CSV table of C-alpha atoms in Angstrom, one decimal:
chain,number,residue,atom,x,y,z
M,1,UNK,CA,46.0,-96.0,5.5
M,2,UNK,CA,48.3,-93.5,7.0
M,3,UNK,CA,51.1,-94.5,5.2
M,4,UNK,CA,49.3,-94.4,1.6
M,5,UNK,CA,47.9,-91.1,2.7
M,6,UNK,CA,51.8,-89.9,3.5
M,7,UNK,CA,52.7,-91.1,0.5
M,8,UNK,CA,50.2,-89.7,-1.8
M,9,UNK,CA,50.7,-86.2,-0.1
M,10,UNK,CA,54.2,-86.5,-0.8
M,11,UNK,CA,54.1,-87.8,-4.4
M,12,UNK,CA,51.4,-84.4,-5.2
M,13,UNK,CA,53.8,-81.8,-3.5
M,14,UNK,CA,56.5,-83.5,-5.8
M,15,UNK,CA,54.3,-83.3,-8.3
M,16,UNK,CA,53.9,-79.6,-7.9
M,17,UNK,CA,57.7,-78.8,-7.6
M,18,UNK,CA,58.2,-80.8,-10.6
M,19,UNK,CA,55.6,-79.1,-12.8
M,20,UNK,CA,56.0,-75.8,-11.2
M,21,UNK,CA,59.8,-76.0,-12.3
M,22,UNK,CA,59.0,-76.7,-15.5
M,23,UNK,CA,56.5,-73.9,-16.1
M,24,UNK,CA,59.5,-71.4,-15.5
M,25,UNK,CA,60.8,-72.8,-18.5
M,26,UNK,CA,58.5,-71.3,-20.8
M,27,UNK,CA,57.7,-68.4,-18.4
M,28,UNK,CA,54.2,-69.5,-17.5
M,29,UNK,CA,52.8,-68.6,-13.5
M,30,UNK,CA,54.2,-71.7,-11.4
M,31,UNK,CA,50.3,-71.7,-10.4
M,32,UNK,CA,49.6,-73.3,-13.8
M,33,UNK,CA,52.7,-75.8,-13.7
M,34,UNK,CA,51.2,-76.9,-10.6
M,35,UNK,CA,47.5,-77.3,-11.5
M,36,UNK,CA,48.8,-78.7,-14.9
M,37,UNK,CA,50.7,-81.3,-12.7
M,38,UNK,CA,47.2,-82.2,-11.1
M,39,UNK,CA,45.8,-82.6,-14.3
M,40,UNK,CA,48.4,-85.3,-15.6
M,41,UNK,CA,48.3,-87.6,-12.6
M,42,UNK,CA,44.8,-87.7,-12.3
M,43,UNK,CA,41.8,-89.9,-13.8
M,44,UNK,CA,41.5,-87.7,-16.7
M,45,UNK,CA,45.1,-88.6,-18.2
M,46,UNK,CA,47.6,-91.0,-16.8
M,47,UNK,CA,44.5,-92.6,-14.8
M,48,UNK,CA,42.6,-92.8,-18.2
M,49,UNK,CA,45.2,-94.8,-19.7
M,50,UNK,CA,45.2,-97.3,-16.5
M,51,UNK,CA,48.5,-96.0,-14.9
M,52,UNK,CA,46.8,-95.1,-11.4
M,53,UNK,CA,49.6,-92.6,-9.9
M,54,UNK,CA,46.8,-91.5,-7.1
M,55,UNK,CA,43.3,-92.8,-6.2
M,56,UNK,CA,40.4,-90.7,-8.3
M,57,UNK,CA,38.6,-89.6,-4.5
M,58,UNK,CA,42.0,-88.4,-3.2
M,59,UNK,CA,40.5,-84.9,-3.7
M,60,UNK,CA,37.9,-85.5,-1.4
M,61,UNK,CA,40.3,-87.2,1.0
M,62,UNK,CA,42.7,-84.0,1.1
M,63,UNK,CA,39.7,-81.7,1.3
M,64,UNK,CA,41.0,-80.3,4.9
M,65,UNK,CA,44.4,-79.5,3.0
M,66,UNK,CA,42.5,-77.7,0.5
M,67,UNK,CA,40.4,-75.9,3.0
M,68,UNK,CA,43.5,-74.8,5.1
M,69,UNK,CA,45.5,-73.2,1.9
M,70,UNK,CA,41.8,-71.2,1.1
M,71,UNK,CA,42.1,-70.0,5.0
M,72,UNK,CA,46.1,-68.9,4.6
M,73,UNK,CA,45.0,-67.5,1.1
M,74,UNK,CA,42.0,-65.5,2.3
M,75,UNK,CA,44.2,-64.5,5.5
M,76,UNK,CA,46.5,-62.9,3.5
M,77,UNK,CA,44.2,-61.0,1.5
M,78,UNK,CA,42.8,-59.7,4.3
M,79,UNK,CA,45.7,-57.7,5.5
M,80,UNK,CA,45.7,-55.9,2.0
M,81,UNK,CA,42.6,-54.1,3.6
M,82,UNK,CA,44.2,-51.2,5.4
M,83,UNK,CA,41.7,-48.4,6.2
M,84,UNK,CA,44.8,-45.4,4.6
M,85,UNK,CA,44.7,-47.4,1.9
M,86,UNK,CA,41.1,-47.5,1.6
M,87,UNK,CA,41.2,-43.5,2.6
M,88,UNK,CA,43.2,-42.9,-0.3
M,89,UNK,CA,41.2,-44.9,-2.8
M,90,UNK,CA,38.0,-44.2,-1.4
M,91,UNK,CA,35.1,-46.5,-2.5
M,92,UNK,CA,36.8,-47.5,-5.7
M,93,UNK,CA,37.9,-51.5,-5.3
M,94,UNK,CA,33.8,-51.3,-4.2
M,95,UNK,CA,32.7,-50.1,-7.1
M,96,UNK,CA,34.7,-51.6,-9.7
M,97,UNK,CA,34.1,-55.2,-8.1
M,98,UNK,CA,29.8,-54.4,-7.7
M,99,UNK,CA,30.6,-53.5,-11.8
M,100,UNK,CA,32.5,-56.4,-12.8
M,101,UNK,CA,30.6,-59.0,-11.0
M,102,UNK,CA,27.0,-56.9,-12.2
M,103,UNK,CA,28.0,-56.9,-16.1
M,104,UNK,CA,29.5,-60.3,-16.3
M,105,UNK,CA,26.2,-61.6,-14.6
M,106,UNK,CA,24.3,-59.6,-16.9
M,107,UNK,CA,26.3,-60.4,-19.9
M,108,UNK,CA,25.9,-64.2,-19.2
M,109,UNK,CA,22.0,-63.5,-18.9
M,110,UNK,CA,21.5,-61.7,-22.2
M,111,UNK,CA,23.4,-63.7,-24.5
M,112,UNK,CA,22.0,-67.1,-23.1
M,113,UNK,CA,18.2,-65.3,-23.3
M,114,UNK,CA,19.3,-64.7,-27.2
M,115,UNK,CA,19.7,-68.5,-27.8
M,116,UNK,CA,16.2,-69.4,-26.3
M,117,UNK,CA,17.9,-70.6,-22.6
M,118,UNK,CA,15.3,-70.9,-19.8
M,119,UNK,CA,14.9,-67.8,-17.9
M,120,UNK,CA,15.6,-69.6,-14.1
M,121,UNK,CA,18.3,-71.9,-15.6
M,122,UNK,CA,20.0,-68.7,-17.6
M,123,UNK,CA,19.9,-66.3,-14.4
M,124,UNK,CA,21.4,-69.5,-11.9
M,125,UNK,CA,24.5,-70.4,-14.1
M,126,UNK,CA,24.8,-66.2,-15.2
M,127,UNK,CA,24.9,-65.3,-11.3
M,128,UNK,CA,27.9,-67.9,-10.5
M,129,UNK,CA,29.6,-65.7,-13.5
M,130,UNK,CA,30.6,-63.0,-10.3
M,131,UNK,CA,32.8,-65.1,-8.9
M,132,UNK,CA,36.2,-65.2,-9.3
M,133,UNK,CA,39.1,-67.3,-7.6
M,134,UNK,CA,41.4,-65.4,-5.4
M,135,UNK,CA,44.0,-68.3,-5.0
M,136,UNK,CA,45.9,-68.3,-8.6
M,137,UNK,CA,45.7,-64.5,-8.5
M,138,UNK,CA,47.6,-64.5,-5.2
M,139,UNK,CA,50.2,-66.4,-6.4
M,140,UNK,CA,50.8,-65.0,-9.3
M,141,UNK,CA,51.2,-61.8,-7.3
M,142,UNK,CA,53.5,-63.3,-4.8
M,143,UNK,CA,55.6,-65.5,-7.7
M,144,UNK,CA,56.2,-61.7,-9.6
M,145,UNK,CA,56.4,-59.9,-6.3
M,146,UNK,CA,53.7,-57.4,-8.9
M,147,UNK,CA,53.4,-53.8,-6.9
M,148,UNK,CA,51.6,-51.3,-8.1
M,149,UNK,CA,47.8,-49.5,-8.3
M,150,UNK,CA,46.5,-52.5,-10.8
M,151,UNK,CA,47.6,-54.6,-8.4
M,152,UNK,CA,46.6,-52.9,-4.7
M,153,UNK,CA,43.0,-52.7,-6.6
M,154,UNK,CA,42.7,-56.6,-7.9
M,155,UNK,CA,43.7,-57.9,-4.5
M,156,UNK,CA,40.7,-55.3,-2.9
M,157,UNK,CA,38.2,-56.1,-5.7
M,158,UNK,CA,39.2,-60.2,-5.6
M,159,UNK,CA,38.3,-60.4,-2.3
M,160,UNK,CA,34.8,-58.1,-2.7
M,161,UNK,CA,34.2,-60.3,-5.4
M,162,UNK,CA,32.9,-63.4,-3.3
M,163,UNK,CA,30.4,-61.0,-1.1
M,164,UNK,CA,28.6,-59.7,-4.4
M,165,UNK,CA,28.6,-63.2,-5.9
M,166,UNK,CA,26.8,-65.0,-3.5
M,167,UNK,CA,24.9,-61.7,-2.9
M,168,UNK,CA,24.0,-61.9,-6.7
M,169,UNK,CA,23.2,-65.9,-6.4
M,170,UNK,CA,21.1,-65.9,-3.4
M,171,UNK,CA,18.9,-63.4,-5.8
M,172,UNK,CA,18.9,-65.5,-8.4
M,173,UNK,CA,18.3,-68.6,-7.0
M,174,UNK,CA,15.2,-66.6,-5.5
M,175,UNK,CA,14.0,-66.1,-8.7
M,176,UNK,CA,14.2,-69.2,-10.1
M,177,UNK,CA,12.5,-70.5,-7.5
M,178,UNK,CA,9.5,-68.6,-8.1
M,179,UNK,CA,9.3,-68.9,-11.6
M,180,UNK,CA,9.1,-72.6,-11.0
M,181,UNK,CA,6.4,-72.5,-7.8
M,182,UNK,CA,4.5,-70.3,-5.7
M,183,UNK,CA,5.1,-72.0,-2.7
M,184,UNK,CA,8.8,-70.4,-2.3
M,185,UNK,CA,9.7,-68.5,0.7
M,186,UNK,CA,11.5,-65.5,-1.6
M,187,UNK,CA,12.3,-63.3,1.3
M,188,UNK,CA,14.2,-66.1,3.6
M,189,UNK,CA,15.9,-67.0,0.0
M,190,UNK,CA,17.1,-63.4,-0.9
M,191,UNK,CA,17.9,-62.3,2.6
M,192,UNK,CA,19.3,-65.9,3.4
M,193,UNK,CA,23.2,-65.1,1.9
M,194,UNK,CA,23.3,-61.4,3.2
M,195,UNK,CA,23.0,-63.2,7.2
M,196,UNK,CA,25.3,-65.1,5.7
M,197,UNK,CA,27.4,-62.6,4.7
M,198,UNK,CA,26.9,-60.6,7.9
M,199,UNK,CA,27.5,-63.5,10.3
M,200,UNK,CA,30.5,-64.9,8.6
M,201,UNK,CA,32.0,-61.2,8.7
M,202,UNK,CA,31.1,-61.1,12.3
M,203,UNK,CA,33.1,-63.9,13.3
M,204,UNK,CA,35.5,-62.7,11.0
M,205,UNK,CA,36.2,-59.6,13.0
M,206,UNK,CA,35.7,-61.8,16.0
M,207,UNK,CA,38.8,-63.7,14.8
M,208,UNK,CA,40.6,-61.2,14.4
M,209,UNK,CA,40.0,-59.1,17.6
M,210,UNK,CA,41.0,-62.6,19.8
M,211,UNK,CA,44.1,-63.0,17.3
M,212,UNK,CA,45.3,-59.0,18.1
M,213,UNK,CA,45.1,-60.0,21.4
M,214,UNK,CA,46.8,-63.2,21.4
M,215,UNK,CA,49.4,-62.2,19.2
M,216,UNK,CA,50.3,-59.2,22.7
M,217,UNK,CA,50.6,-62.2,25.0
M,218,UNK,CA,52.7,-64.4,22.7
M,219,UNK,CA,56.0,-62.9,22.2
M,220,UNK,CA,58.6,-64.4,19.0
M,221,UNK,CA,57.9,-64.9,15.9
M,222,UNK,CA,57.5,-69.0,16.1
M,223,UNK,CA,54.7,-68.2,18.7
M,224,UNK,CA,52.9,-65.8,16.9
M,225,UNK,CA,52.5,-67.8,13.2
M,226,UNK,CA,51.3,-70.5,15.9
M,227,UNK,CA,48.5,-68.6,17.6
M,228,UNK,CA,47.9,-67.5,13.5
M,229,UNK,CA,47.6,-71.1,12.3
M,230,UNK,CA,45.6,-72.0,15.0
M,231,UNK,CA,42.9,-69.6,14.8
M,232,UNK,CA,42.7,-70.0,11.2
M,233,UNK,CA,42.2,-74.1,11.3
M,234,UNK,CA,39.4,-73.5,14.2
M,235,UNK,CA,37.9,-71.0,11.6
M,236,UNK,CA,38.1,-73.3,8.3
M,237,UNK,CA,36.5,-75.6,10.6
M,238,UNK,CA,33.5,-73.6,11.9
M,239,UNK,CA,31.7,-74.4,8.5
M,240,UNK,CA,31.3,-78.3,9.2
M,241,UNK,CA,30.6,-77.1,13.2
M,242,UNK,CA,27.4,-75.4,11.4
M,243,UNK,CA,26.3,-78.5,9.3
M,244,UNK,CA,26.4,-80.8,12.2
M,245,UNK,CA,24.2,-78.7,14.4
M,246,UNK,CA,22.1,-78.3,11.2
M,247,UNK,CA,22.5,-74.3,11.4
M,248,UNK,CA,19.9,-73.2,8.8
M,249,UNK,CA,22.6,-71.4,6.8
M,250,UNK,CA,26.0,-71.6,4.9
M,251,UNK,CA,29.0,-70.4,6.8
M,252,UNK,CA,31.7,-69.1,4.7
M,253,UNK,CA,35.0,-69.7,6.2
M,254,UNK,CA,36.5,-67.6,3.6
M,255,UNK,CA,35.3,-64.5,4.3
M,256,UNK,CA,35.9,-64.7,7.8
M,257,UNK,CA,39.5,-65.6,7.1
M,258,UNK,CA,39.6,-61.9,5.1
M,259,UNK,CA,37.6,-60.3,7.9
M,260,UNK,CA,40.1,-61.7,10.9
M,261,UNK,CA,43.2,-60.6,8.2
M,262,UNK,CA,42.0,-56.8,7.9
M,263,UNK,CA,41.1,-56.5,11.7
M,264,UNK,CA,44.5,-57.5,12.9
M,265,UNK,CA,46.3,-55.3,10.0
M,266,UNK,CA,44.4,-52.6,11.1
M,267,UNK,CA,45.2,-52.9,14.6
M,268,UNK,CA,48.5,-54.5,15.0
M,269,UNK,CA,51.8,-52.4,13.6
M,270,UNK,CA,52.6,-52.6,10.2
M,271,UNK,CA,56.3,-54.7,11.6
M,272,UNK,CA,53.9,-57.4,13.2
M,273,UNK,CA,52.0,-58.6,9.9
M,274,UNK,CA,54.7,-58.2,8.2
M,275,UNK,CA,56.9,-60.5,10.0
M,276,UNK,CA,54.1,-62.9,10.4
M,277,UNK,CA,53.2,-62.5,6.7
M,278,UNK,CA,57.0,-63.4,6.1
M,279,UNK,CA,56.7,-66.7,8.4
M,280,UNK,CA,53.3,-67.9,6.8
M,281,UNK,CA,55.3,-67.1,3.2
M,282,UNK,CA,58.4,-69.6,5.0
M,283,UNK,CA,56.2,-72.7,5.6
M,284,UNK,CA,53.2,-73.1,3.7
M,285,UNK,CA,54.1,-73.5,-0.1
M,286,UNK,CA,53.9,-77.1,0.8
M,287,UNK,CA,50.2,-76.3,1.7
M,288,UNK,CA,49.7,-74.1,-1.5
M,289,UNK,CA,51.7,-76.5,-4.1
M,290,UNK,CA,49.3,-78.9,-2.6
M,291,UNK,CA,46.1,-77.0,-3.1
M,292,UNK,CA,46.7,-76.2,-6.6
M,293,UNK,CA,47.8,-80.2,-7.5
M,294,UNK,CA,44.9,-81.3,-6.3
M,295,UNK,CA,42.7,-78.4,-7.8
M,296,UNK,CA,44.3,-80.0,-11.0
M,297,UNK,CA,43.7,-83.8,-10.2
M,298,UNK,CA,40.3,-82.7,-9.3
M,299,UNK,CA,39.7,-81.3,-13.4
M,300,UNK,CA,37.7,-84.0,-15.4
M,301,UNK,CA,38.4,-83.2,-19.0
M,302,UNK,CA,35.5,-85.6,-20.1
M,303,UNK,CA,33.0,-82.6,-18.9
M,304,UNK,CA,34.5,-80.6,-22.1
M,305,UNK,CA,32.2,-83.1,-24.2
M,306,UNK,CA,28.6,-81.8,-22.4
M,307,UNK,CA,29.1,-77.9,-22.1
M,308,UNK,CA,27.7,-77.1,-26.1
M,309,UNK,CA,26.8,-73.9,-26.9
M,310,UNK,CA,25.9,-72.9,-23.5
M,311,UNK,CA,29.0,-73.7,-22.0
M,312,UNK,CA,30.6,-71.4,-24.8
M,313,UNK,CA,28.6,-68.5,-23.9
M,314,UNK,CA,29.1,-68.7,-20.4
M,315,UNK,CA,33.2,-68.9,-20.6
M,316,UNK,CA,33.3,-66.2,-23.5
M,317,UNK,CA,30.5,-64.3,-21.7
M,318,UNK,CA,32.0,-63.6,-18.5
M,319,UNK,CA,35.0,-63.1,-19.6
M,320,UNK,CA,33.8,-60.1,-21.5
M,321,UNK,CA,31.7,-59.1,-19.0
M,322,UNK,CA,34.1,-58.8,-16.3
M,323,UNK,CA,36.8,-56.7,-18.6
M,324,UNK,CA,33.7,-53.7,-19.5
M,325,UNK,CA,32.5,-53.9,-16.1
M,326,UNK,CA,36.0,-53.5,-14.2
M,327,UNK,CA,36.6,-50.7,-17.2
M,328,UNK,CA,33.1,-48.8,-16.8
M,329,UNK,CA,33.8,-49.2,-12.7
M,330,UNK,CA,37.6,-48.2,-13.4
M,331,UNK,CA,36.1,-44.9,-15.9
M,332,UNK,CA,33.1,-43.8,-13.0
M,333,UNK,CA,36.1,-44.0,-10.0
M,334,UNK,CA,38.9,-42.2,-12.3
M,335,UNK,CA,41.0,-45.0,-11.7
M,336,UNK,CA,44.0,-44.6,-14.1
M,337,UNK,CA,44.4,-45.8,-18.0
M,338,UNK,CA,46.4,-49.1,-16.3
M,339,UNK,CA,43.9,-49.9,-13.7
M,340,UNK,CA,40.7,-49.2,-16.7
M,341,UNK,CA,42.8,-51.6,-19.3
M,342,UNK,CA,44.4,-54.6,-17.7
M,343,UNK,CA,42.0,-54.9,-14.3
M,344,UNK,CA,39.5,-56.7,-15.9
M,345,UNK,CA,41.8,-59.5,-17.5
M,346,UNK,CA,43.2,-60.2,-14.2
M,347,UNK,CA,39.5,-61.5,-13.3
M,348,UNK,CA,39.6,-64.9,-15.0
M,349,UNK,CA,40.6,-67.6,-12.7
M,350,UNK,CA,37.3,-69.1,-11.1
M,351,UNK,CA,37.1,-72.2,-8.8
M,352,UNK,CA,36.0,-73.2,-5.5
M,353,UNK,CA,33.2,-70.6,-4.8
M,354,UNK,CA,31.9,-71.2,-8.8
M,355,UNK,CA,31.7,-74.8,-8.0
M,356,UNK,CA,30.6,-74.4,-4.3
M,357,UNK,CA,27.4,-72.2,-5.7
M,358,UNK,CA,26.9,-74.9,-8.7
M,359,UNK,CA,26.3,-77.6,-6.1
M,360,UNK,CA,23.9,-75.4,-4.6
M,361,UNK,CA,22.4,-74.5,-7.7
M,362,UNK,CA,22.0,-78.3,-7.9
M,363,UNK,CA,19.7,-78.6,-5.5
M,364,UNK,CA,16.7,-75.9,-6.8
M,365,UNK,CA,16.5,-76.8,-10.1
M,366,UNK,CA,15.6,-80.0,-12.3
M,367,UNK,CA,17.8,-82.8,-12.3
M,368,UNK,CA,18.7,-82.3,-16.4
M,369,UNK,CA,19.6,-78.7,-15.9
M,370,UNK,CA,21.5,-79.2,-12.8
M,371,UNK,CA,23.4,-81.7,-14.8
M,372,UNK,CA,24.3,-79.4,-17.6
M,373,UNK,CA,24.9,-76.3,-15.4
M,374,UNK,CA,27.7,-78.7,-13.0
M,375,UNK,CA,29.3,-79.4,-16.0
M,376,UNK,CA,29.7,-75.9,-17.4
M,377,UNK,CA,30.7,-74.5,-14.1
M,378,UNK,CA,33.6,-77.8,-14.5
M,379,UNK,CA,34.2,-76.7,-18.0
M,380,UNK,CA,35.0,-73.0,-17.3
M,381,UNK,CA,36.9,-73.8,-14.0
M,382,UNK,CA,39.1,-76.3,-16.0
M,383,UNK,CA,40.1,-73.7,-18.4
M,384,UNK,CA,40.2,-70.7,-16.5
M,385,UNK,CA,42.4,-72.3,-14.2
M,386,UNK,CA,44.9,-73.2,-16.7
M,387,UNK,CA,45.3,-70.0,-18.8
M,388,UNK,CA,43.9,-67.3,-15.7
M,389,UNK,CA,47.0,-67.4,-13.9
M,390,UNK,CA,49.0,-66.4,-17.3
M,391,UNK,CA,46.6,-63.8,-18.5
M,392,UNK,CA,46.8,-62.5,-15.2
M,393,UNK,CA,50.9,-62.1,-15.5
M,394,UNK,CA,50.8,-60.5,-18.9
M,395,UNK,CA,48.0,-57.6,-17.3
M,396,UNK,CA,50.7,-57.2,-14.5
M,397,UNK,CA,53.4,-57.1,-17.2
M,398,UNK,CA,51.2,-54.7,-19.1
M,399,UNK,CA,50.7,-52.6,-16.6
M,400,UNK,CA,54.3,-52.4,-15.7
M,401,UNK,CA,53.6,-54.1,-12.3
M,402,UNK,CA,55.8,-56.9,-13.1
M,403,UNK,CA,59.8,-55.0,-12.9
M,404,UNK,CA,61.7,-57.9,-12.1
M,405,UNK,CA,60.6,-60.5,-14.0
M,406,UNK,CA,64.0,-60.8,-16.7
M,407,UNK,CA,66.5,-60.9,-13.3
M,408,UNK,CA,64.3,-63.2,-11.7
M,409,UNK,CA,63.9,-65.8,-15.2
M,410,UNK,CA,68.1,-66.1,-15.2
M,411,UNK,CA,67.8,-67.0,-11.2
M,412,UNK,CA,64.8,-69.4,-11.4
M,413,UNK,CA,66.2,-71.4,-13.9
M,414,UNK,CA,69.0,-71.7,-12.0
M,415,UNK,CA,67.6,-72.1,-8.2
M,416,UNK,CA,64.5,-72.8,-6.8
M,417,UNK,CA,61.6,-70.6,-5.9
């Protein structure tokens, strides 16, 4: 069993250098090569025509690998949240992403109203429209090396984004729930994701308090990515800790990752992240090409067939609803012309938190909607992960956040990332 699982580890990160390369070549993100990569070695094309290059439940097999690249991710994120940064800003990346996540919701909601969709089914599958993926966007980021005010707000506003989501789901869900009995506890199921929220922040801080500490005792640079990696894998973790001792709420590891990132930026020199920044950077693409291979192998293109009409309006919908609300957020803040035009396009990618809130949503309503909303949510995540990341780089590019893009083309297609 080892041994397969070596070797199926090792033919997805090839996988993902293969695809990734290739993507250069007609300057797409290497996040979409990757994903793209997934796709073709799963069930829903070479295992569709009988040529079985992994097993269909290796997804669920490398879920910790998955779960450890969302922790790194998150991490990072999390030390873009300097306090002079955010004293220079002000409340801006707050605003823009409650406006963003607010109209795409409401959007979804109208439009789906218009063409006679159930009022608890259309508020559920309009409130998982918030979320937004803050993987690709990372790497896209990182890939382009993008700097610039577009980009200092979308790596703010990405990581608001999941707090107002589940904020906006919780809600919802509430809702629903009462339309369809009056038996429902509304307030536990309202209040239930802001203690969520608040507790996974909490340890979050927590996290990061112990890590600012640790990180004084441990001298070199080797030592202090340990300490780092350690923390974070005990965090991811935490989650299943919570189900087993049937804790009466969700835990969300990913917010907690952020939370422990901004603490220790905040409170460690700038030279200390940075260097440990720099060592994360040195060992986990592995992790990353990894995450994003099996994110792909993990897409079922037979969903495509179920989504109709409704599936339409939610992908279309959103996507709308997220460029006027980042713009109308962007106008109210006086963020500049770049950040009010190309923000909101850099919103698209949506994946583990969409799907995470679709399961959910599973449970509250009937079996046929829960059906049809899982495969929408699978739908959109299946196309937004494949053309986000490139929408993404041509905001950037738009916005003039992407300089070095023609130097780097003649070196990638010569050398490696």
């Amino acid at each position: 069993m080892t041994f397969n699982l070596l070797y199926y580890i090792g033919i997805i990160i090839l996988t993902g250098l293969i695809f990734g390369k290739l993507a250069k070549y007609i300057r797409l993100p290497n996040v979409t090569g990757y994903i793209f990569g997934g796709l073709i070695i799963g069930p829903s094309v070479l295992g569709y025509f009988g040529a079985v290059i992994v097993p269909s439940n290796i997804a669920e097999i490398l879920t910790p690998i998955s779960e450890i690249a969302l922790g790194f991710i998150a991490f990072t994120i999390g030390t873009e949240f300097q306090l002079s940064y955010f004293k220079k800003v002000g409340t801006r990346p707050i605003v823009i992403a409650i406006f963003e996540s607010l109209f795409a919701v409401i959007f979804i909601f109208v439009v789906l109203l218009l063409f006679k969709v159930e009022v608890g089914f259309a508020l559920v599958l309009a409130s998982i429209g918030a979320a937004t993926a803050p993987a690709a966007t990372l790497m896209v980021i990182k890939q382009y090396k993008a700097k610039g005010e577009v980009t200092e707000t979308l790596m703010s506003v990405v990581a608001i984004d999941d707090a107002t989501a589940m904020i906006f789901f919780g809600i919802s869900v509430a809702i629903a729930k009462a339309l369809g009995s009056s038996s429902t506890n509304i307030t536990w199921t309202i209040f239930k994701p802001i203690v969520e929220i608040v507790v996974s922040l909490g340890l979050g801080v927590i996290i990061g308090l112990l890590l600012t500490l640790l990180l004084k005792w441990f001298t070199g640079r080797s030592n202090r990515v340990s300490v780092v990696t350690a923390l974070l894998l005990i965090t991811v973790s935490i989650s299943s800790i919570f189900k087993h001792f049937n804790v009466p709420f969700d835990f969300s590891s990913l917010l907690s990752c952020m939370m422990a990132g901004a603490v220790l930026t905040n409170l460690a020199t700038d030279r200390k992240t940075s260097s440990i920044l720099e060592l994360i950077d040195r060992f986990t693409p592995p992790i990353m090409i990894s995450f994003f291979v099996i994110a792909g192998i993990n897409l079922n293109l037979s969903v495509l067939k179920t989504v109709g009409v409704i599936g339409l309006i939610y992908i279309v919908m959103r996507v709308i609803g997220k460029w006027t609300g980042a713009w109308v957020g962007g106008k109210i803040t006086k963020a500049s012309l770049e950040v009010q035009k190309y923000l909101g396009f850099s919103l698209i990618p949506q994946a583990g938190v969409a799907i995470g809130l679709s399961l959910i949503a599973s449970t509250v309503l009937e079996p046929t909607q829960a059906a049809q909303l899982t495969a929408v949510i699978l739908s959109a995540t299946l196309i937004y992960e494949l053309i986000g990341p490139l929408i993404t780089k041509i905001s950037l590019q738009k916005a003039g956040e992407i300089v070095i893009e023609k130097k780097e083309n003649k070196k990638n297609l010569k050398t490696d990332s």
